[in-house]
Amino acid sequence: MGGKNALIIDDDADLDEAVVGVIQSAFGYSGQKCSACSRAIVLDGVYDAFVNRLAEAAKAVVVGPPEDPETMVGPVIDADAKVRILRYGALARREGRVIHAADVGPLADKGHYVGPMIVADVAPSARIARRKSSARSSP
């Protein structure tokens, strides 16, 4: 399955639980952990329902300062990480269909904030499906 952390969503999965698992894994710690969910492999029978629920749930993810208890996604570690993530976001827009991209608004000028992005309909051969964003990689 490659080096990307994947969750597999089967036809008989509890989609509400699967959505919570993906949101928590992908966006907890601002996605800056080695076990962050980088991709969800979803079987055809539940694909549309799962994608719709995931996009809706992502709207509730709060981006903000880490000291705010409402915040789920704080700033990333440094300016280089922010630039790298934004480059992967641009690549994702070319290689898939963006179903959610959070705008960080005024936080963009107050730190290294990057909003969550969810991309659907990504081909298995796409770079964003195969490569991790790391300190040494570039899209």
CSV table of C-alpha atoms in Angstrom, one decimal:
chain,number,residue,atom,x,y,z
A,1,MET,CA,0.0,0.0,0.0
A,2,GLY,CA,3.0,2.3,0.0
A,3,GLY,CA,4.3,4.7,2.6
A,4,LYS,CA,1.2,6.7,3.2
A,5,ASN,CA,-0.9,6.1,6.3
A,6,ALA,CA,-4.2,4.8,5.2
A,7,LEU,CA,-7.5,3.9,6.7
A,8,ILE,CA,-9.7,1.4,4.7
A,9,ILE,CA,-13.4,2.0,4.8
A,10,ASP,CA,-15.3,-1.1,3.9
A,11,ASP,CA,-18.9,-1.5,2.7
A,12,ASP,CA,-20.1,-2.5,6.2
A,13,ALA,CA,-18.2,0.2,8.1
A,14,ASP,CA,-19.9,2.5,10.6
A,15,LEU,CA,-19.5,5.6,8.5
A,16,ASP,CA,-20.0,8.0,11.4
A,17,GLU,CA,-17.2,6.3,13.3
A,18,ALA,CA,-15.0,6.2,10.2
A,19,VAL,CA,-15.4,9.9,9.7
A,20,VAL,CA,-14.5,10.6,13.3
A,21,GLY,CA,-11.5,8.4,13.0
A,22,VAL,CA,-10.2,10.1,9.8
A,23,ILE,CA,-10.8,13.6,11.2
A,24,GLN,CA,-9.0,12.9,14.4
A,25,SER,CA,-6.1,11.0,12.8
A,26,ALA,CA,-5.6,13.4,9.9
A,27,PHE,CA,-6.0,16.7,11.7
A,28,GLY,CA,-5.0,16.0,15.3
A,29,TYR,CA,-1.7,17.7,16.2
A,30,SER,CA,-2.2,19.7,13.0
A,31,GLY,CA,-1.4,16.6,11.1
A,32,GLN,CA,2.2,16.7,12.3
A,33,LYS,CA,2.6,13.2,13.6
A,34,CYS,CA,4.0,10.1,11.9
A,35,SER,CA,0.7,8.2,12.3
A,36,ALA,CA,-1.5,10.9,10.7
A,37,CYS,CA,-4.1,9.5,8.3
A,38,SER,CA,-2.8,10.6,4.9
A,39,ARG,CA,-5.4,8.8,2.8
A,40,ALA,CA,-8.7,6.9,3.1
A,41,ILE,CA,-9.2,4.0,0.8
A,42,VAL,CA,-13.0,3.7,0.5
A,43,LEU,CA,-14.9,1.0,-1.3
A,44,ASP,CA,-17.3,2.0,-4.0
A,45,GLY,CA,-20.4,1.0,-2.2
A,46,VAL,CA,-19.9,3.7,0.5
A,47,TYR,CA,-17.7,6.1,-1.3
A,48,ASP,CA,-20.1,8.9,-2.0
A,49,ALA,CA,-21.8,8.7,1.4
A,50,PHE,CA,-18.4,8.7,3.2
A,51,VAL,CA,-16.9,11.5,1.2
A,52,ASN,CA,-20.0,13.7,1.8
A,53,ARG,CA,-20.0,13.0,5.5
A,54,LEU,CA,-16.3,13.6,5.7
A,55,ALA,CA,-16.6,17.0,3.9
A,56,GLU,CA,-19.4,18.0,6.2
A,57,ALA,CA,-17.5,17.0,9.4
A,58,ALA,CA,-14.4,18.9,8.3
A,59,LYS,CA,-16.4,22.1,8.3
A,60,ALA,CA,-16.5,21.8,12.1
A,61,VAL,CA,-12.7,21.5,12.5
A,62,VAL,CA,-11.6,24.7,14.3
A,63,VAL,CA,-8.3,26.2,13.2
A,64,GLY,CA,-6.8,28.6,15.8
A,65,PRO,CA,-4.3,29.3,18.5
A,66,PRO,CA,-3.4,26.2,20.5
A,67,GLU,CA,-4.3,27.8,23.8
A,68,ASP,CA,-8.0,28.1,22.7
A,69,PRO,CA,-9.8,24.9,23.9
A,70,GLU,CA,-12.0,25.0,20.8
A,71,THR,CA,-8.9,24.6,18.5
A,72,MET,CA,-8.3,21.3,16.8
A,73,VAL,CA,-5.7,22.5,14.3
A,74,GLY,CA,-3.1,24.9,15.5
A,75,PRO,CA,-0.1,26.3,13.6
A,76,VAL,CA,2.4,23.9,11.9
A,77,ILE,CA,6.0,23.8,13.3
A,78,ASP,CA,7.7,26.5,11.2
A,79,ALA,CA,7.6,28.6,8.0
A,80,ASP,CA,9.3,25.8,5.9
A,81,ALA,CA,6.6,23.3,6.9
A,82,LYS,CA,3.9,25.8,6.0
A,83,VAL,CA,5.4,26.5,2.5
A,84,ARG,CA,5.8,22.7,1.9
A,85,ILE,CA,2.2,22.0,2.9
A,86,LEU,CA,0.9,24.8,0.7
A,87,ARG,CA,2.9,23.4,-2.2
A,88,TYR,CA,1.3,19.9,-1.6
A,89,GLY,CA,-2.1,21.7,-1.4
A,90,ALA,CA,-1.5,23.2,-4.9
A,91,LEU,CA,-0.4,19.7,-6.2
A,92,ALA,CA,-3.6,18.2,-4.6
A,93,ARG,CA,-5.7,20.7,-6.5
A,94,ARG,CA,-4.2,19.4,-9.7
A,95,GLU,CA,-4.3,15.7,-8.9
A,96,GLY,CA,-7.8,15.4,-7.3
A,97,ARG,CA,-11.0,17.1,-6.5
A,98,VAL,CA,-10.9,19.3,-3.4
A,99,ILE,CA,-14.0,18.7,-1.3
A,100,HIS,CA,-12.9,20.8,1.6
A,101,ALA,CA,-10.2,23.4,2.1
A,102,ALA,CA,-10.4,25.5,5.3
A,103,ASP,CA,-9.5,29.2,5.0
A,104,VAL,CA,-7.4,30.3,8.0
A,105,GLY,CA,-8.4,34.0,7.4
A,106,PRO,CA,-6.6,36.5,9.5
A,107,LEU,CA,-4.6,33.7,11.2
A,108,ALA,CA,-2.5,33.5,8.0
A,109,ASP,CA,-0.6,36.6,9.0
A,110,LYS,CA,-0.3,35.6,12.7
A,111,GLY,CA,1.7,32.4,12.4
A,112,HIS,CA,2.3,29.2,10.5
A,113,TYR,CA,-1.4,28.3,10.1
A,114,VAL,CA,-2.6,26.0,7.3
A,115,GLY,CA,-6.2,24.9,7.2
A,116,PRO,CA,-7.2,21.2,6.6
A,117,MET,CA,-7.8,20.1,3.1
A,118,ILE,CA,-9.6,17.0,1.9
A,119,VAL,CA,-9.1,15.7,-1.7
A,120,ALA,CA,-11.3,13.1,-3.3
A,121,ASP,CA,-11.0,11.1,-6.6
A,122,VAL,CA,-7.2,10.8,-6.4
A,123,ALA,CA,-5.7,8.2,-8.8
A,124,PRO,CA,-3.5,5.6,-7.1
A,125,SER,CA,-0.6,6.8,-9.3
A,126,ALA,CA,-0.9,10.4,-8.2
A,127,ARG,CA,2.1,11.9,-6.3
A,128,ILE,CA,-0.2,12.9,-3.4
A,129,ALA,CA,-1.3,9.3,-3.1
A,130,ARG,CA,2.3,8.0,-3.0
A,131,ARG,CA,4.5,10.5,-1.3
A,132,LYS,CA,4.6,12.0,2.2
A,133,SER,CA,5.3,15.6,2.7
A,134,SER,CA,8.6,15.7,4.7
A,135,ALA,CA,11.4,18.1,5.4
A,136,ARG,CA,13.3,16.8,2.4
A,137,SER,CA,10.6,16.2,-0.1
A,138,SER,CA,9.0,18.6,-2.5
A,139,PRO,CA,6.1,18.1,-4.9
